[in-house]
JSON list of C-alpha atoms in Angstrom, two decimals:
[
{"chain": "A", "resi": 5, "resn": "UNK", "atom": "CA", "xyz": [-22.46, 0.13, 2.10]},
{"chain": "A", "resi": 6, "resn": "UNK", "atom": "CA", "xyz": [-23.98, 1.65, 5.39]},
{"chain": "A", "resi": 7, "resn": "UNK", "atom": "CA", "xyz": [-22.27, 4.78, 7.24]},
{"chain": "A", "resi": 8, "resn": "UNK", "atom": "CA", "xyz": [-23.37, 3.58, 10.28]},
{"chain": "A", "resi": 9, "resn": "UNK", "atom": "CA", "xyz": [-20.86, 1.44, 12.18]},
{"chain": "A", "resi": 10, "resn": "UNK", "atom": "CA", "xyz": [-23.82, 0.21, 14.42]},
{"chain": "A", "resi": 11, "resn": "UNK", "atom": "CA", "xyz": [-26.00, -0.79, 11.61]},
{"chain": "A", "resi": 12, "resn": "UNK", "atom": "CA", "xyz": [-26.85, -4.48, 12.06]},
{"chain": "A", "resi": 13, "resn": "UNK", "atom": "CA", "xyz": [-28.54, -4.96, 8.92]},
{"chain": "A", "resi": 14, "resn": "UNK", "atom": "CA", "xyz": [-26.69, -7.09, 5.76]},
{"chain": "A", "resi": 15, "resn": "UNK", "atom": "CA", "xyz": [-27.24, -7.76, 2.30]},
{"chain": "A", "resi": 16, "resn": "UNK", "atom": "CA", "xyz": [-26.29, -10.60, 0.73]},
{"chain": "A", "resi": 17, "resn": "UNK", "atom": "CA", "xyz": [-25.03, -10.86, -3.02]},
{"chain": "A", "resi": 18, "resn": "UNK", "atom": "CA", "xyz": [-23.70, -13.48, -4.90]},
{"chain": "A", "resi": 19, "resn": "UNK", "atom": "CA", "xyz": [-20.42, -13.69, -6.54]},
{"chain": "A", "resi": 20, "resn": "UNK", "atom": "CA", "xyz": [-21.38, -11.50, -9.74]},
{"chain": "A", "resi": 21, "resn": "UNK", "atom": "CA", "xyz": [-22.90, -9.26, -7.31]},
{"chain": "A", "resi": 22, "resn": "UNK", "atom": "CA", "xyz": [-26.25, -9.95, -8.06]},
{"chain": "A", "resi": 23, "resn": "UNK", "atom": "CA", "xyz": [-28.76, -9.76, -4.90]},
{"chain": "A", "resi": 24, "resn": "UNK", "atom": "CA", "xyz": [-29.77, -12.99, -2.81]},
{"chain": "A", "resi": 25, "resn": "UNK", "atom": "CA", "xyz": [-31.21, -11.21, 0.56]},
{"chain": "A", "resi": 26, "resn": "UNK", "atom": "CA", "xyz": [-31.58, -8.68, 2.91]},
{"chain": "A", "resi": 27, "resn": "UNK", "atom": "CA", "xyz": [-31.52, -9.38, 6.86]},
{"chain": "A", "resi": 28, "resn": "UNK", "atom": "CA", "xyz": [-33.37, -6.78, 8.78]},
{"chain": "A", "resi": 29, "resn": "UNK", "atom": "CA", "xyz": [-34.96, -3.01, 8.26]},
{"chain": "A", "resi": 30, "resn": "UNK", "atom": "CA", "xyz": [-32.61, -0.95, 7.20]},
{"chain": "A", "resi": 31, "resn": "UNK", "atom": "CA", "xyz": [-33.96, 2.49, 8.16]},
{"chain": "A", "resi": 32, "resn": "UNK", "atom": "CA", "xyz": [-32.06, 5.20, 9.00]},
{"chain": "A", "resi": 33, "resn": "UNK", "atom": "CA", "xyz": [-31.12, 7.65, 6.42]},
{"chain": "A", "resi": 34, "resn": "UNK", "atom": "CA", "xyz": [-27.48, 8.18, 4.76]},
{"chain": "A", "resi": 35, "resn": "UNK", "atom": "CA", "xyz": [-24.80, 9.87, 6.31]},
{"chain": "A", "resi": 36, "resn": "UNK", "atom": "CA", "xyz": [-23.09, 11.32, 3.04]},
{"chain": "A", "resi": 37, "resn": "UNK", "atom": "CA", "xyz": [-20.08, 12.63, 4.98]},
{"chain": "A", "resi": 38, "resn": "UNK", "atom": "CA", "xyz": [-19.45, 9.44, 6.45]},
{"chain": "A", "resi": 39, "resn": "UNK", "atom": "CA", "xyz": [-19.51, 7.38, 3.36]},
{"chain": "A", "resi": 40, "resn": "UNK", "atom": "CA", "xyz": [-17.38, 10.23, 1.54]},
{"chain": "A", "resi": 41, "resn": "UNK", "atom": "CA", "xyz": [-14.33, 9.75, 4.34]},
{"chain": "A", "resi": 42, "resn": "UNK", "atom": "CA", "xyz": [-14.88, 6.12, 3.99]},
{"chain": "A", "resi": 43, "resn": "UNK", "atom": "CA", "xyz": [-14.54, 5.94, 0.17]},
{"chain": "A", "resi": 44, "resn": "UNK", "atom": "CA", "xyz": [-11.56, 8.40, 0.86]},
{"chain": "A", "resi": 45, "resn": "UNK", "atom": "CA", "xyz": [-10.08, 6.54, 3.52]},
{"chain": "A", "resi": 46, "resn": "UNK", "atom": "CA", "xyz": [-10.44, 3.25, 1.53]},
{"chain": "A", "resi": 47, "resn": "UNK", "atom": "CA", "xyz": [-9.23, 4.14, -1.17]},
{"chain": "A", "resi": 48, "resn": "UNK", "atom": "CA", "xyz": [-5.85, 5.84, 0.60]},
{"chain": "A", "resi": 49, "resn": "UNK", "atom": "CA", "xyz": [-5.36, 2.38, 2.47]},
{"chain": "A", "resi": 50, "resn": "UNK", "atom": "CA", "xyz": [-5.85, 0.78, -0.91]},
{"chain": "A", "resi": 51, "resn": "UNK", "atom": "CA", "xyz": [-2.31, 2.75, -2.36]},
{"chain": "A", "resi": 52, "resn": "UNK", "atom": "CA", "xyz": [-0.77, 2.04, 1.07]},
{"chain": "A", "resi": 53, "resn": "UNK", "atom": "CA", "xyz": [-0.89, -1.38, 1.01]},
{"chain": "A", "resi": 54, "resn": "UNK", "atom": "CA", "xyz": [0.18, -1.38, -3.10]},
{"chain": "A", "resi": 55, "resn": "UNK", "atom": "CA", "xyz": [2.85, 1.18, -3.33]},
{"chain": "A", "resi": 56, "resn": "UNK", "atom": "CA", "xyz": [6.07, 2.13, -0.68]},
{"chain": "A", "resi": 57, "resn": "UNK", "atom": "CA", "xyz": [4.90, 6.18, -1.62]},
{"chain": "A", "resi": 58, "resn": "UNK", "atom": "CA", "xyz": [5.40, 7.71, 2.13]},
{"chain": "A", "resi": 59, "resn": "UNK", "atom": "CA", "xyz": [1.71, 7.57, 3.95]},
{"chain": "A", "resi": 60, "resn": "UNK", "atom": "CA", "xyz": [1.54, 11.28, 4.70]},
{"chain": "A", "resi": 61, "resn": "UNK", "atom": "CA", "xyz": [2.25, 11.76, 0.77]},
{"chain": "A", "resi": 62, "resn": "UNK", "atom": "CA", "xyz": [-0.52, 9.69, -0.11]},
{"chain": "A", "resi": 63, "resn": "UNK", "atom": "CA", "xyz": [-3.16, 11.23, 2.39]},
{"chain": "A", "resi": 64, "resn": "UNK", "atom": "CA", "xyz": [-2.18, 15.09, 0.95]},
{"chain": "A", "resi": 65, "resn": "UNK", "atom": "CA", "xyz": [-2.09, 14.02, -2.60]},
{"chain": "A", "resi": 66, "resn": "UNK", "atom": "CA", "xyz": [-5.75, 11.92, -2.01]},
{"chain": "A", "resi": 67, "resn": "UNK", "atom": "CA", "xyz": [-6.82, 15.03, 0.03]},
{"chain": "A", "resi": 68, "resn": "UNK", "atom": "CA", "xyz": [-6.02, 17.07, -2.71]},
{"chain": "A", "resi": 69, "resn": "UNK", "atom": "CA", "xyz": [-8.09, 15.36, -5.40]},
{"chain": "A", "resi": 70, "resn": "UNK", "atom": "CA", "xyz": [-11.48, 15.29, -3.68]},
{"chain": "A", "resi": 71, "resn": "UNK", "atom": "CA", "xyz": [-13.86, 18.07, -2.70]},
{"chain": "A", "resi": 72, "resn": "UNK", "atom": "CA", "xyz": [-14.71, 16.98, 0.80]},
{"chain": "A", "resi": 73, "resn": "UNK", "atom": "CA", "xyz": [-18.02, 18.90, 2.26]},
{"chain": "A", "resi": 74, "resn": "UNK", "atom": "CA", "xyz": [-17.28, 20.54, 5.13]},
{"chain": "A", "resi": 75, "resn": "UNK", "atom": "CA", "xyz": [-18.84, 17.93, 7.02]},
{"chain": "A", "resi": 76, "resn": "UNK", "atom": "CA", "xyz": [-16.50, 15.39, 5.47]},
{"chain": "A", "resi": 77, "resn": "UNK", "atom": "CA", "xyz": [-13.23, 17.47, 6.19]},
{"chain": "A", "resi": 78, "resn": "UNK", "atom": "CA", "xyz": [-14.39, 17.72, 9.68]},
{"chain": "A", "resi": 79, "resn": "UNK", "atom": "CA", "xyz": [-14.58, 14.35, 10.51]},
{"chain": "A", "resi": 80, "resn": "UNK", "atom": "CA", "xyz": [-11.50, 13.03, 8.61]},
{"chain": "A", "resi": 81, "resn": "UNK", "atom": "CA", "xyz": [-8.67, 11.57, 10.80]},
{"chain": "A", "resi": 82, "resn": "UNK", "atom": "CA", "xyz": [-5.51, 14.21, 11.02]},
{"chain": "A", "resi": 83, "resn": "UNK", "atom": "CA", "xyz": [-2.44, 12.52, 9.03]},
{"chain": "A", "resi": 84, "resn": "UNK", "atom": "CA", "xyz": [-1.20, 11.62, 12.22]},
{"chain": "A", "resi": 85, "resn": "UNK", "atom": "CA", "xyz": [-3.83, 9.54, 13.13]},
{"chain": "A", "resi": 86, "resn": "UNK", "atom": "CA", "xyz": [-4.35, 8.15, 9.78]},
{"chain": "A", "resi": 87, "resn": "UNK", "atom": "CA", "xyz": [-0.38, 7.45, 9.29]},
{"chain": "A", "resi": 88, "resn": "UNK", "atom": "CA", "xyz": [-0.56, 5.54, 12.92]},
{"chain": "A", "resi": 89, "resn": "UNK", "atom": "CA", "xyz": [-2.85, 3.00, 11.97]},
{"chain": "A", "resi": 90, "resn": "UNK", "atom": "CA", "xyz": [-1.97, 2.67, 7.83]},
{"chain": "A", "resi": 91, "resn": "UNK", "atom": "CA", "xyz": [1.50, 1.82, 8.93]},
{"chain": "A", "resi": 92, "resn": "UNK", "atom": "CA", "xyz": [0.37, -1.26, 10.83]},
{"chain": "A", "resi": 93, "resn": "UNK", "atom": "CA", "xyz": [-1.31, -1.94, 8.11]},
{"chain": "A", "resi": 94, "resn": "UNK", "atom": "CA", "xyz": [1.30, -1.72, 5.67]},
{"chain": "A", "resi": 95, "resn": "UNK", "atom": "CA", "xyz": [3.58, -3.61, 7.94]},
{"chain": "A", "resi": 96, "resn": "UNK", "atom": "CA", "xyz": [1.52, -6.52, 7.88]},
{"chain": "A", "resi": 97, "resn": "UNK", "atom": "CA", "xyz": [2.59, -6.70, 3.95]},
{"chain": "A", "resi": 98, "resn": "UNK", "atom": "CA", "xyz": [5.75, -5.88, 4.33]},
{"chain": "A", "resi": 99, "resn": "UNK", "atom": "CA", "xyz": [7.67, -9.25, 4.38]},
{"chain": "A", "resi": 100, "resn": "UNK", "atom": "CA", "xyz": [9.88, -9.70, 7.52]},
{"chain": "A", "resi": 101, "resn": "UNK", "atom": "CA", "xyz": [13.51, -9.06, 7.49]},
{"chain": "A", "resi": 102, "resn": "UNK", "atom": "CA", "xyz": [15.39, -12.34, 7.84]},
{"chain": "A", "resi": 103, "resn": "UNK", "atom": "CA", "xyz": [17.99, -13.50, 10.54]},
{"chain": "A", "resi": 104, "resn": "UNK", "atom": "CA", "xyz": [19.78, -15.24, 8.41]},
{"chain": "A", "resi": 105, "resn": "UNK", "atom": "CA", "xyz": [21.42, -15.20, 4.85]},
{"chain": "A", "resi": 106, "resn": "UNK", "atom": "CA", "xyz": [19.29, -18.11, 3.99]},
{"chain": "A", "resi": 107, "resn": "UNK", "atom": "CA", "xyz": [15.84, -16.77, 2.51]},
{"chain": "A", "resi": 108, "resn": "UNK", "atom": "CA", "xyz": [13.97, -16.50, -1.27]},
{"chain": "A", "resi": 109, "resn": "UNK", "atom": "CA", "xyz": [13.77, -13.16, -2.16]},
{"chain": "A", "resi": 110, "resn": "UNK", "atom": "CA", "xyz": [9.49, -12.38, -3.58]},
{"chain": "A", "resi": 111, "resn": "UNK", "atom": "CA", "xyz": [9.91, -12.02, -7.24]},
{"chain": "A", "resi": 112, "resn": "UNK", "atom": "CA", "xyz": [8.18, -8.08, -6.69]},
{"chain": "A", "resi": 113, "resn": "UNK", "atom": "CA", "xyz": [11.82, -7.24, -4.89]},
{"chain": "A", "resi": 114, "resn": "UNK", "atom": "CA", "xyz": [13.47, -8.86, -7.67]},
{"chain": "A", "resi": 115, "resn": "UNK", "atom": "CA", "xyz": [12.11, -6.69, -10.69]},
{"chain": "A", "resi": 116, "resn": "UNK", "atom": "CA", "xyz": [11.59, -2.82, -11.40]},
{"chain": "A", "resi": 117, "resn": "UNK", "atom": "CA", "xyz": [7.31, -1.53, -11.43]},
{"chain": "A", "resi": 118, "resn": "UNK", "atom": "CA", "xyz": [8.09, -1.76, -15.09]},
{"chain": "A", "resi": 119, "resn": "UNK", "atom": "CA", "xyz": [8.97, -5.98, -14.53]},
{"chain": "A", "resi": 120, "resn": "UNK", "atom": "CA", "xyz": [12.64, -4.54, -15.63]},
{"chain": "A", "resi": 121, "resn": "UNK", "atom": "CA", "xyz": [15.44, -6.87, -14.05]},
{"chain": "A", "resi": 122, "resn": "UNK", "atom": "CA", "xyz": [16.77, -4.72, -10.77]},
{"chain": "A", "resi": 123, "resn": "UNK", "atom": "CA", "xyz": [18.24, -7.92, -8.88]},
{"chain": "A", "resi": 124, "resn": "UNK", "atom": "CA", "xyz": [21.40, -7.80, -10.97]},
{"chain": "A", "resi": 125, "resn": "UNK", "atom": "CA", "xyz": [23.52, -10.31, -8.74]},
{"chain": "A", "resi": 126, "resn": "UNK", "atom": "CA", "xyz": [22.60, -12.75, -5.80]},
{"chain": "A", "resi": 127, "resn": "UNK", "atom": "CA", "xyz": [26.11, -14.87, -4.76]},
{"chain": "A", "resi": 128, "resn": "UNK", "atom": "CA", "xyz": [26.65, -17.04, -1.55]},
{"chain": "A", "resi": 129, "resn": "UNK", "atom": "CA", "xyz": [30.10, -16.87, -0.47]},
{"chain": "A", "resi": 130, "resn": "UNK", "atom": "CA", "xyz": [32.20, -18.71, 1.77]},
{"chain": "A", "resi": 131, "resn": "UNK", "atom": "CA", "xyz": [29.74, -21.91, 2.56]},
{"chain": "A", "resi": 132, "resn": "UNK", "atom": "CA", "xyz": [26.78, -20.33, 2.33]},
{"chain": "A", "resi": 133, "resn": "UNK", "atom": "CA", "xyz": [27.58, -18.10, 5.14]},
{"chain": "A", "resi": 134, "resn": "UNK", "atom": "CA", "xyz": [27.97, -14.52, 3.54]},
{"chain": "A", "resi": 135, "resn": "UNK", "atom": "CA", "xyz": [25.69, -13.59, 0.93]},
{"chain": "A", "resi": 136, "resn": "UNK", "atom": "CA", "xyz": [26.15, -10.97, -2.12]},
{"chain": "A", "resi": 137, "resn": "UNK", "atom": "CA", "xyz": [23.08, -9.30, -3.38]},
{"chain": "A", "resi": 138, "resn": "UNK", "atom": "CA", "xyz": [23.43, -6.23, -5.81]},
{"chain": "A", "resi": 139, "resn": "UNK", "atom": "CA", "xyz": [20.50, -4.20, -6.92]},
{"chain": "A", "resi": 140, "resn": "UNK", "atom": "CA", "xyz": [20.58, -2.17, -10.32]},
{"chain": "A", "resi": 141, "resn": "UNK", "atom": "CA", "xyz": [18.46, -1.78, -13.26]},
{"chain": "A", "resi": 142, "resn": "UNK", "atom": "CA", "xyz": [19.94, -1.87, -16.57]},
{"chain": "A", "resi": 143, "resn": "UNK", "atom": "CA", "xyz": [19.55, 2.41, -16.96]},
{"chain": "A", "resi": 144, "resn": "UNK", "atom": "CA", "xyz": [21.73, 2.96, -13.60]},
{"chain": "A", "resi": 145, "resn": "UNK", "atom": "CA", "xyz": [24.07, 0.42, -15.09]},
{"chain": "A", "resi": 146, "resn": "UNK", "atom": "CA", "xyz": [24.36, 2.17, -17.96]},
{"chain": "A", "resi": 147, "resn": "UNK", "atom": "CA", "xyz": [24.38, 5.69, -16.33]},
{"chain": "A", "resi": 148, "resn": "UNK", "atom": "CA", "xyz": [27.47, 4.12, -13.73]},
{"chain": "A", "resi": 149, "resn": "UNK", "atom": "CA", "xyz": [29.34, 2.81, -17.37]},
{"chain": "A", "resi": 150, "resn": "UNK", "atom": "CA", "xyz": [29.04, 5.88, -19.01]},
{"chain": "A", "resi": 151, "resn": "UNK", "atom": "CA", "xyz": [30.07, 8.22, -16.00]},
{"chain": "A", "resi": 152, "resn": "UNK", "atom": "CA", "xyz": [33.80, 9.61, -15.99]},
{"chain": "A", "resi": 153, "resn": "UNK", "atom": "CA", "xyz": [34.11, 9.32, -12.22]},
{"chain": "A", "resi": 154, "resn": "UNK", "atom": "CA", "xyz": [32.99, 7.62, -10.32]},
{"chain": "A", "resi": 155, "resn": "UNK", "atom": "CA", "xyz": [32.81, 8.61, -6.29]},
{"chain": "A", "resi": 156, "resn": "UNK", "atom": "CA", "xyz": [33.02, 5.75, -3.60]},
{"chain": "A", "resi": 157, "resn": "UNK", "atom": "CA", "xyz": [33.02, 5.28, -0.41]}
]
């Protein structure tokens, strides 16, 4: 991987990642605190897209983790900036919220990280124009059966 966003030169690998060919010179010398906020950076947008963990959580526990250089540090987009784009990012994952009551809900909403049941009830009502959907995993079930009482609103 090149640091340099205007570096023209490619390398081509094969699927095991075995080496097929170069195009070009590539000869400029490494910018370590660029490719340390890139491996930072990729690796933040890498939890983004995989967990629902707040950005600005992510970017101060990653931050915390690493040594950056000084160099590194200095060149690192604030939070702000970071969050701004990330969350476009993560939207584009983020399935869209439906018009109607008519939809298939993505078996990852449908089960706890642990693949624990957590949609407990899905029930169309009156012609399939209301819709029921309760969400509970078996340990708030549990905690809810076992509770003396039990506040509502």
């Amino acid at each position: 991987m090149c640091s340099e966003s205007e570096c023209g030169v490619y390398i081509h690998t094969n699927t095991t990642d075995e080496f097929i060919c170069i195009n070009g010179n590539h000869n400029h010398s490494v910018n370590h605190d660029q490719l340390e906020t890139k491996l930072l950076r990729d690796k933040m947008k890498e939890r983004i897209l995989s967990e629902t963990t707040p950005i600005t959580k992510i970017y101060d526990e990653e931050i915390a983790k690493v040594n950056l250089s000084k160099g590194a540090a200095a060149i690192l987009p604030t939070v702000i900036e970071y969050r701004s784009n990330m969350s476009k990012a993560r939207r584009k994952n983020t399935p869209v919220i439906p018009s109607g009551v008519a939809f298939d809900i993505p078996e990852f909403y449908e089960q706890t990280l642990s693949c624990q049941r957590f949609l407990f009830m899905d029930l169309f009502m009156k012609r399939g124009q209301d819709r029921i959907l309760v969400f509970s995993s078996d340990q708030q079930l549990q905690l809810l059966f076992d509770s003396e009482i039990i506040f509502m609103n």
